[in-house]
Short mmCIF file of C-alpha atoms and ligand atoms in Angstrom, two decimals:
data_model
loop_
_atom_site.label_atom_id
_atom_site.label_comp_id
_atom_site.label_asym_id
_atom_site.label_seq_id
_atom_site.Cartn_x
_atom_site.Cartn_y
_atom_site.Cartn_z
CA MET C 1 0.00 0.00 0.00
CA LYS C 2 2.70 2.41 1.04
CA LYS C 3 4.71 1.51 -2.04
CA SER C 4 1.88 2.27 -4.47
CA LEU C 5 1.22 5.58 -2.70
CA LEU C 6 4.87 6.49 -3.21
CA VAL C 7 4.69 5.57 -6.91
CA CYS C 8 1.55 7.67 -7.14
CA LEU C 9 3.27 10.67 -5.55
CA ILE C 10 6.25 10.34 -7.87
CA LEU C 11 3.92 10.25 -10.86
CA VAL C 12 2.02 13.32 -9.68
CA SER C 13 5.21 15.26 -9.09
CA SER C 14 6.68 14.34 -12.49
CA VAL C 15 3.47 15.38 -14.23
CA ALA C 16 3.53 18.67 -12.33
CA ARG C 17 7.12 19.26 -13.33
CA ALA C 18 6.42 18.33 -16.95
CA GLN C 19 3.96 21.21 -17.00
CA VAL C 20 6.68 23.84 -16.48
CA PRO C 21 5.83 26.30 -19.27
CA LEU C 22 8.47 25.72 -21.92
CA LEU C 23 8.87 29.44 -22.59
CA SER C 24 10.05 29.97 -19.02
CA LEU C 25 12.89 27.44 -19.27
CA LYS C 26 16.10 29.15 -18.24
CA ILE C 27 19.58 28.15 -19.23
CA ASN C 28 22.40 28.64 -16.73
CA PRO C 29 24.75 31.32 -18.14
CA GLN C 30 27.25 30.86 -15.31
CA ARG C 31 27.68 27.19 -16.12
CA ILE C 32 28.42 28.12 -19.75
CA GLN C 33 31.08 30.58 -18.55
CA THR C 34 32.69 28.00 -16.27
CA ARG C 35 32.96 25.54 -19.12
CA LEU C 36 34.29 28.11 -21.59
CA LEU C 37 37.00 28.85 -19.04
CA GLU C 38 37.77 25.16 -18.47
CA LEU C 39 37.98 24.46 -22.19
CA SER C 40 40.18 27.54 -22.72
CA LYS C 41 42.84 25.93 -20.47
CA ILE C 42 43.20 23.06 -22.95
CA GLY C 43 45.76 24.22 -25.52
CA GLU C 44 46.12 27.59 -23.78
CA LEU C 45 48.86 29.85 -25.19
CA PRO C 46 50.97 32.31 -23.18
CA ASN C 47 49.27 35.22 -25.00
CA GLY C 48 45.85 34.17 -23.70
CA GLY C 49 44.80 32.59 -26.98
CA VAL C 50 44.38 28.94 -27.75
CA GLY C 51 46.12 26.48 -30.06
CA ARG C 52 43.74 23.55 -30.36
CA VAL C 53 44.09 22.72 -34.05
CA ALA C 54 42.26 19.63 -35.20
CA TYR C 55 43.98 16.26 -34.55
CA SER C 56 46.58 17.81 -32.20
CA LYS C 57 47.20 16.64 -28.64
CA ALA C 58 45.20 19.62 -27.35
CA ASP C 59 42.30 18.75 -29.68
CA LEU C 60 42.30 15.21 -28.31
CA GLU C 61 42.26 16.55 -24.74
CA GLY C 62 39.48 19.02 -25.57
CA ARG C 63 37.42 16.27 -27.10
CA ALA C 64 37.93 14.00 -24.08
CA TYR C 65 36.84 16.86 -21.79
CA PHE C 66 33.72 17.43 -23.86
CA ILE C 67 32.82 13.75 -24.24
CA ALA C 68 32.97 13.35 -20.45
CA LEU C 69 30.54 16.27 -20.01
CA MET C 70 28.19 14.85 -22.64
CA LYS C 71 28.14 11.46 -20.91
CA LYS C 72 27.58 13.11 -17.56
CA ALA C 73 24.55 14.85 -19.08
CA GLY C 74 23.15 11.42 -19.95
CA LEU C 75 23.79 11.55 -23.69
CA ASP C 76 24.48 8.39 -25.63
CA VAL C 77 27.85 9.38 -27.13
CA THR C 78 29.41 7.93 -30.27
CA ILE C 79 32.26 8.99 -32.55
CA ASP C 80 31.40 8.58 -36.21
CA TYR C 81 33.93 7.51 -38.85
CA ALA C 82 34.76 11.14 -39.62
CA GLY C 83 35.57 11.75 -35.96
CA ASN C 84 32.45 13.82 -35.25
CA ILE C 85 31.27 13.51 -31.65
CA ILE C 86 27.55 12.77 -31.56
CA GLY C 87 25.49 12.78 -28.36
CA ARG C 88 21.97 11.42 -28.65
CA ARG C 89 18.98 11.99 -26.38
CA LYS C 90 15.78 10.05 -26.92
CA GLY C 91 12.54 11.79 -27.79
CA LYS C 92 8.97 10.70 -27.09
CA ASN C 93 8.50 9.68 -30.70
CA SER C 94 11.35 7.58 -32.03
CA ALA C 95 9.79 7.58 -35.49
CA LEU C 96 10.63 11.28 -35.87
CA LYS C 97 13.97 12.35 -37.35
CA PRO C 98 16.31 14.04 -34.89
CA ILE C 99 16.71 17.77 -34.40
CA ALA C 100 20.46 18.38 -34.35
CA PHE C 101 22.50 21.29 -32.99
CA GLY C 102 26.12 21.97 -32.10
CA SER C 103 29.32 23.46 -33.45
CA HIS C 104 33.05 22.67 -33.14
CA ILE C 105 35.81 22.88 -30.51
CA ASP C 106 38.91 22.85 -32.70
CA SER C 107 40.60 26.21 -33.24
CA VAL C 108 42.86 27.95 -35.73
CA PRO C 109 46.52 28.18 -34.67
CA ASN C 110 46.79 31.10 -32.22
CA GLY C 111 43.01 31.39 -32.07
CA GLY C 112 40.46 32.52 -29.52
CA ASN C 113 38.13 30.81 -27.08
CA TYR C 114 34.72 31.62 -28.53
CA ASP C 115 34.68 30.56 -32.19
CA GLY C 116 33.14 27.08 -31.89
CA PRO C 117 33.09 26.59 -28.11
CA VAL C 118 30.18 29.06 -27.67
CA GLY C 119 27.88 26.94 -29.83
CA SER C 120 29.20 23.62 -28.54
CA ILE C 121 28.96 24.46 -24.84
CA SER C 122 25.58 26.16 -25.31
CA GLY C 123 24.37 23.01 -27.07
CA LEU C 124 25.32 20.99 -24.03
CA GLU C 125 23.63 23.59 -21.82
CA LEU C 126 20.37 22.99 -23.73
CA ILE C 127 20.55 19.29 -22.89
CA GLU C 128 21.20 20.02 -19.21
CA THR C 129 18.38 22.56 -19.05
CA LEU C 130 15.98 20.02 -20.52
CA ASN C 131 17.28 17.39 -18.08
CA GLU C 132 16.85 19.65 -15.05
CA ASN C 133 13.32 20.58 -16.07
CA LYS C 134 12.44 16.98 -16.91
CA VAL C 135 11.47 17.97 -20.43
CA VAL C 136 11.42 15.22 -23.02
CA THR C 137 11.08 16.54 -26.56
CA GLU C 138 8.94 14.86 -29.20
CA HIS C 139 11.93 14.48 -31.52
CA PRO C 140 15.15 12.71 -30.65
CA LEU C 141 17.98 15.23 -30.22
CA GLU C 142 21.56 15.12 -31.43
CA LEU C 143 24.31 17.34 -30.09
CA ILE C 144 27.03 17.24 -32.75
CA ILE C 145 30.59 18.45 -32.20
CA PHE C 146 32.03 18.52 -35.70
CA ALA C 147 35.61 17.42 -36.25
CA ASN C 148 38.15 19.75 -37.91
CA GLU C 149 35.92 22.69 -38.76
CA GLU C 150 38.80 25.12 -39.06
CA GLY C 151 40.69 22.91 -41.52
CA GLY C 152 37.88 23.13 -44.08
CA THR C 153 34.69 21.81 -42.41
CA VAL C 154 35.99 18.25 -42.71
CA GLY C 155 33.59 16.55 -40.26
CA SER C 156 30.45 18.21 -41.58
CA GLY C 157 31.73 17.86 -45.15
CA ALA C 158 32.04 14.12 -44.58
CA MET C 159 28.42 14.04 -43.41
CA ILE C 160 27.31 15.28 -46.82
CA GLY C 161 29.76 13.05 -48.68
CA LYS C 162 32.07 15.73 -50.07
CA ILE C 163 35.46 14.71 -48.65
CA THR C 164 37.47 13.42 -51.62
CA PRO C 165 40.43 10.98 -51.53
CA THR C 166 42.64 13.94 -52.54
CA ALA C 167 41.39 15.96 -49.58
CA LEU C 168 42.21 13.06 -47.26
CA LYS C 169 45.83 13.19 -48.39
CA SER C 170 46.23 16.92 -47.70
CA ILE C 171 48.21 17.98 -44.66
CA SER C 172 46.25 19.47 -41.78
CA GLN C 173 47.50 22.14 -39.36
CA SER C 174 48.52 19.37 -36.95
CA GLY C 175 51.09 18.11 -39.47
CA LEU C 176 49.13 14.90 -40.02
CA THR C 177 47.27 14.17 -43.21
CA ILE C 178 43.51 14.53 -42.86
CA ALA C 179 43.25 10.72 -43.13
CA ASP C 180 45.74 10.11 -40.30
CA GLY C 181 44.12 12.89 -38.28
CA ILE C 182 40.73 11.23 -38.59
CA ARG C 183 42.30 7.97 -37.34
CA THR C 184 43.87 9.82 -34.39
CA ILE C 185 40.50 11.02 -33.12
CA GLY C 186 38.81 7.64 -33.41
CA GLY C 187 37.42 7.76 -36.94
CA ASN C 188 38.19 5.70 -40.02
CA PRO C 189 38.88 7.52 -43.31
CA ASP C 190 38.21 4.33 -45.27
CA SER C 191 34.61 4.22 -44.07
CA LEU C 192 33.55 7.83 -44.60
CA SER C 193 30.73 6.76 -46.92
CA LYS C 194 29.00 5.34 -43.85
CA VAL C 195 28.70 8.73 -42.13
CA VAL C 196 26.88 10.33 -45.06
CA ARG C 197 23.41 11.62 -44.20
CA LYS C 198 20.74 12.05 -46.77
CA LYS C 199 18.06 14.66 -47.24
CA GLY C 200 15.35 13.96 -44.69
CA ASP C 201 17.67 12.27 -42.17
CA LEU C 202 17.50 15.32 -39.87
CA THR C 203 14.43 17.39 -39.01
CA ALA C 204 16.66 20.46 -38.67
CA PHE C 205 20.13 21.64 -37.67
CA ILE C 206 20.68 24.80 -35.63
CA GLU C 207 23.97 26.44 -34.67
CA LEU C 208 24.81 29.27 -32.31
CA HIS C 209 28.03 31.08 -33.21
CA ILE C 210 29.87 34.31 -32.56
CA GLU C 211 29.44 36.80 -35.40
CA GLN C 212 33.20 37.12 -36.11
CA GLY C 213 32.50 40.59 -37.47
CA GLY C 214 31.54 43.94 -35.93
CA ILE C 215 28.04 44.58 -37.27
CA LEU C 216 25.98 43.52 -34.22
CA MET C 217 28.24 45.40 -31.82
CA THR C 218 28.39 48.57 -33.94
CA GLU C 219 24.61 48.61 -34.32
CA ASN C 220 24.03 47.62 -30.71
CA GLN C 221 21.95 44.57 -31.64
CA GLN C 222 21.83 41.43 -29.50
CA ILE C 223 20.93 38.65 -31.93
CA GLY C 224 21.88 38.06 -35.56
CA VAL C 225 19.40 36.04 -37.60
CA VAL C 226 21.59 34.50 -40.27
CA GLU C 227 20.00 34.42 -43.72
CA GLY C 228 22.77 32.37 -45.20
CA ILE C 229 26.45 31.67 -45.49
CA VAL C 230 28.07 33.35 -48.44
CA GLY C 231 29.53 31.57 -51.43
CA ILE C 232 33.16 32.18 -52.34
CA GLU C 233 34.99 32.18 -55.67
CA HIS C 234 38.73 32.62 -56.17
CA TRP C 235 40.60 33.59 -59.33
CA ASP C 236 44.23 34.15 -60.18
CA ALA C 237 44.64 37.21 -62.37
CA THR C 238 47.89 37.12 -64.34
CA ILE C 239 49.10 40.43 -65.73
CA GLU C 240 51.98 40.29 -68.19
CA GLY C 241 54.01 43.25 -69.42
CA THR C 242 57.68 43.62 -70.26
CA PRO C 243 60.44 43.51 -67.64
CA ASN C 244 62.99 46.18 -68.47
CA HIS C 245 65.65 48.45 -67.02
CA ALA C 246 64.07 50.85 -64.54
CA GLY C 247 66.71 53.51 -65.20
CA THR C 248 66.92 53.57 -68.98
CA THR C 249 63.33 52.88 -70.10
CA PRO C 250 61.34 56.11 -70.53
CA MET C 251 58.00 56.29 -68.78
CA ASN C 252 55.96 56.54 -71.97
CA ILE C 253 57.11 53.25 -73.50
CA ARG C 254 56.85 51.00 -70.45
CA ARG C 255 54.59 47.96 -70.20
CA ASP C 256 54.54 47.87 -66.40
CA ALA C 257 52.63 44.82 -65.16
CA LEU C 258 52.44 46.10 -61.58
CA LEU C 259 51.04 49.46 -62.63
CA ALA C 260 48.28 47.65 -64.54
CA ALA C 261 47.75 45.29 -61.60
CA SER C 262 47.33 48.26 -59.26
CA LYS C 263 44.58 49.66 -61.50
CA LEU C 264 42.97 46.24 -61.46
CA VAL C 265 42.93 46.20 -57.63
CA ILE C 266 41.12 49.54 -57.65
CA ALA C 267 38.74 48.36 -60.38
CA LEU C 268 37.62 45.37 -58.29
CA ASN C 269 36.85 47.66 -55.38
CA GLU C 270 34.89 50.03 -57.65
CA VAL C 271 32.89 47.20 -59.26
CA VAL C 272 31.97 45.62 -55.94
CA THR C 273 31.02 48.91 -54.24
CA SER C 274 29.03 50.26 -57.20
CA HIS C 275 26.15 47.82 -56.59
CA GLU C 276 23.56 47.63 -53.84
CA GLY C 277 23.99 44.68 -51.47
CA ARG C 278 26.45 43.09 -49.08
CA GLN C 279 28.83 41.50 -51.57
CA VAL C 280 32.55 41.76 -50.82
CA GLY C 281 35.54 41.57 -53.13
CA THR C 282 39.20 41.42 -52.16
CA VAL C 283 42.60 41.22 -53.73
CA GLY C 284 44.54 39.53 -50.95
CA LYS C 285 47.60 38.25 -52.77
CA MET C 286 50.14 39.78 -55.10
CA ALA C 287 53.24 38.12 -56.55
CA VAL C 288 55.53 40.46 -58.49
CA GLU C 289 58.24 39.28 -60.90
CA PRO C 290 61.10 39.69 -61.07
CA GLY C 291 60.73 41.80 -57.89
CA ALA C 292 63.68 44.18 -57.82
CA TYR C 293 64.14 47.93 -57.24
CA ASN C 294 65.69 48.44 -60.63
CA VAL C 295 63.50 46.32 -62.89
CA ILE C 296 60.10 47.28 -64.30
CA PRO C 297 57.76 44.44 -63.24
CA GLY C 298 57.12 42.03 -66.09
CA LYS C 299 54.58 39.78 -64.47
CA VAL C 300 52.13 40.01 -61.57
CA VAL C 301 49.73 37.38 -60.27
CA LEU C 302 46.86 38.66 -58.11
CA GLY C 303 44.66 36.52 -55.87
CA VAL C 304 41.07 37.74 -56.35
CA GLU C 305 38.11 36.75 -54.21
CA ILE C 306 34.39 37.62 -54.40
CA ARG C 307 31.79 36.53 -51.81
CA ASP C 308 28.00 36.83 -51.81
CA LEU C 309 24.86 34.95 -50.83
CA SER C 310 23.95 34.66 -54.52
CA TYR C 311 26.14 32.64 -56.82
CA ASP C 312 24.70 34.47 -59.86
CA LYS C 313 25.69 37.79 -58.35
CA ILE C 314 29.25 36.61 -57.71
CA TRP C 315 29.55 35.75 -61.39
CA SER C 316 27.87 38.88 -62.71
CA LEU C 317 30.28 41.00 -60.62
CA PHE C 318 33.17 38.96 -61.95
CA ARG C 319 32.03 39.48 -65.57
CA GLU C 320 31.93 43.23 -64.97
CA PHE C 321 35.39 43.09 -63.39
CA GLU C 322 36.65 41.11 -66.38
CA SER C 323 35.46 43.77 -68.80
CA ARG C 324 37.21 46.46 -66.73
CA ALA C 325 40.33 44.28 -66.88
CA SER C 326 40.25 44.17 -70.65
CA GLN C 327 40.03 47.99 -70.77
CA ILE C 328 43.01 48.24 -68.40
CA ALA C 329 44.97 45.70 -70.47
CA LYS C 330 44.31 47.65 -73.64
CA ALA C 331 45.28 51.01 -72.14
CA SER C 332 48.46 49.66 -70.51
CA GLU C 333 49.45 47.34 -73.38
CA THR C 334 49.60 44.40 -71.03
CA THR C 335 47.76 41.09 -71.16
CA ILE C 336 45.44 40.07 -68.34
CA THR C 337 44.14 36.52 -68.01
CA PHE C 338 42.01 34.90 -65.31
CA THR C 339 41.94 31.32 -64.07
CA GLN C 340 39.63 29.97 -61.42
CA SER C 341 41.50 28.80 -58.35
CA GLY C 342 40.62 26.42 -55.52
CA VAL C 343 37.27 24.82 -54.90
CA PRO C 344 34.31 27.23 -55.00
CA VAL C 345 32.15 27.46 -51.91
CA ILE C 346 28.49 27.31 -52.85
CA PRO C 347 26.29 29.79 -50.94
CA ALA C 348 24.10 28.11 -48.31
CA LEU C 349 20.77 29.64 -47.38
CA THR C 350 19.20 29.04 -43.98
CA ALA C 351 15.54 27.96 -43.76
CA LYS C 352 13.03 30.83 -43.62
CA THR C 353 10.85 28.83 -41.22
CA ILE C 354 13.74 28.57 -38.74
CA GLN C 355 14.66 32.26 -39.18
CA ASP C 356 11.07 33.07 -38.18
CA LYS C 357 11.33 30.92 -35.06
CA ILE C 358 14.60 32.61 -34.07
CA ILE C 359 12.87 35.99 -34.38
CA VAL C 360 9.86 34.88 -32.32
CA ALA C 361 12.29 33.63 -29.65
CA ALA C 362 14.30 36.87 -29.67
CA LYS C 363 11.15 39.01 -29.46
CA SER C 364 9.67 36.95 -26.62
CA LEU C 365 12.88 37.47 -24.66
CA GLY C 366 12.89 41.21 -25.38
CA LEU C 367 16.10 40.99 -27.41
CA SER C 368 16.93 43.21 -30.36
CA TYR C 369 17.83 41.44 -33.60
CA ARG C 370 18.70 41.97 -37.23
CA TYR C 371 19.00 39.80 -40.32
CA MET C 372 22.52 39.22 -41.53
CA GLN C 373 24.64 37.04 -43.71
CA SER C 374 27.67 35.10 -42.61
CA GLY C 375 30.85 36.07 -44.41
CA ALA C 376 32.75 33.24 -42.73
CA GLY C 377 32.30 29.54 -43.40
CA HIS C 378 30.55 27.23 -40.89
CA ASP C 379 29.51 23.60 -40.49
CA SER C 380 25.93 24.81 -41.04
CA GLN C 381 26.71 25.56 -44.68
CA GLU C 382 27.51 21.89 -45.29
CA ILE C 383 24.50 20.56 -43.37
CA ALA C 384 22.28 23.02 -45.30
CA GLN C 385 22.72 20.69 -48.28
CA ILE C 386 20.74 17.94 -46.51
CA ALA C 387 18.54 19.62 -43.88
CA PRO C 388 16.77 22.87 -43.00
CA VAL C 389 19.35 24.92 -41.13
CA GLY C 390 19.17 27.88 -38.75
CA MET C 391 22.00 30.02 -37.39
CA VAL C 392 22.03 32.44 -34.47
CA PHE C 393 24.82 35.00 -34.14
CA ILE C 394 25.83 36.91 -31.03
CA PRO C 395 28.11 39.98 -30.94
CA SER C 396 31.89 39.67 -31.16
CA VAL C 397 33.50 42.48 -29.17
CA GLY C 398 35.42 44.70 -31.60
CA GLY C 399 34.46 42.35 -34.42
CA ILE C 400 37.67 40.41 -33.71
CA SER C 401 37.96 36.70 -34.38
CA HIS C 402 40.57 34.02 -35.15
CA SER C 403 42.73 35.88 -32.66
CA PRO C 404 43.60 35.61 -28.95
CA LYS C 405 41.65 38.89 -28.58
CA GLU C 406 38.40 37.20 -29.67
CA PHE C 407 35.76 37.87 -27.00
CA SER C 408 32.01 37.73 -26.49
CA LYS C 409 30.23 38.93 -23.34
CA GLY C 410 28.67 36.39 -21.01
CA VAL C 411 25.29 38.11 -21.21
CA ASP C 412 25.29 37.86 -25.00
CA ILE C 413 26.27 34.19 -24.91
CA GLY C 414 23.47 33.53 -22.41
CA ASN C 415 20.99 35.34 -24.69
CA GLY C 416 22.14 33.29 -27.66
CA ALA C 417 21.82 30.01 -25.76
CA THR C 418 18.29 30.91 -24.64
CA VAL C 419 17.28 31.82 -28.19
CA LEU C 420 18.77 28.52 -29.35
CA LEU C 421 16.75 26.62 -26.74
CA GLN C 422 13.47 28.37 -27.61
CA THR C 423 14.10 27.83 -31.33
CA LEU C 424 14.73 24.14 -30.70
CA LEU C 425 11.50 23.82 -28.70
CA ALA C 426 9.53 25.66 -31.40
CA ILE C 427 10.84 23.27 -34.07
CA ASP C 428 9.99 20.37 -31.79
CA ARG C 429 6.40 21.58 -31.26
CA GLU C 430 5.76 21.78 -34.98
CA LYS C 431 3.81 18.84 -36.28
ZN1 LIG S 1 33.51 28.46 -36.01
#
């Protein structure tokens, strides 16, 4: 009799707790801060930054630290063949496809402590908040910590089947090939086809990340609703003139490749800024030959980059730039040729339905927000190929990132984590 009364009481109390209004769920910002600090000690550099490049000893330690926390939070943790850490939590309806969220904990060399860890640790915080409030979602959940994001979104790329045998042979920042690196963290590069997810395998993927730029801070906005991650195209522009004696060749008969290249640098800037929109164009590399004080440059190779959310726009800007180049070539009696370089990054748009949920969450919490695009690459852009994706940005102080000076305020991180939680719950409620 006593025993059944006890069971009855337990049932009543769990039902009562299950009725905690989901909108009032609160994450614990202090716990996020504690963990950011703990993780920052792994691979800590004397300048206050962090060196936790993928597949390094520090990366392994960071992963072990994180896996232990995930297990402690009751997640069923596995490492997939690409080395991604996946923590699963059951939902009420196992027939539904999981809602996934997460980020990465590897860093660039001499990096900061917020790019990646903010989204990863906040993802874990969501799980713990749900645990503490005895909330079981309808959908199964997956917290994913992607392997080697900074080395070219390797873990998330593997999930969409885009890591080629050539890519596996390339050398990562750790000094190991990508293939050996994947082995080091418990994956198997020979079985990457088994980690590929197809369209429909995930209900959604959401990622919280620092902005890595200064727009939110400058405009005093708290939440960035990411519309998409920009596409990137690279070209090498080769300008050829005539190398000649810098002392004896009169100015009016020179074919100076660097002078023409300089006009080309300005032309790119003019083309990109003469159109409405948020496109960016950069000449970030210049190789001058022969490269001497006393020789008129005969050849210059420029590294040209254009980024935008629209692939068509990238190419229409490039066509305009090309026609300016032919004018410059004609006027300077040089030749200018372009070749595409590297692998293009296809723009990835986030799902409008998830953007809307992020906005509802921000509004309900009284947070200011703005739409924005991401100029930096993220795991979300890969997962966008197979699932509806949402991204939440929080301000980066001074717009600084990939630097020991990278910093985001605790209050902003807490806001971002709460928005992430409410967005997750809104996706979960949707039938
Ligand atoms: Zn990142």
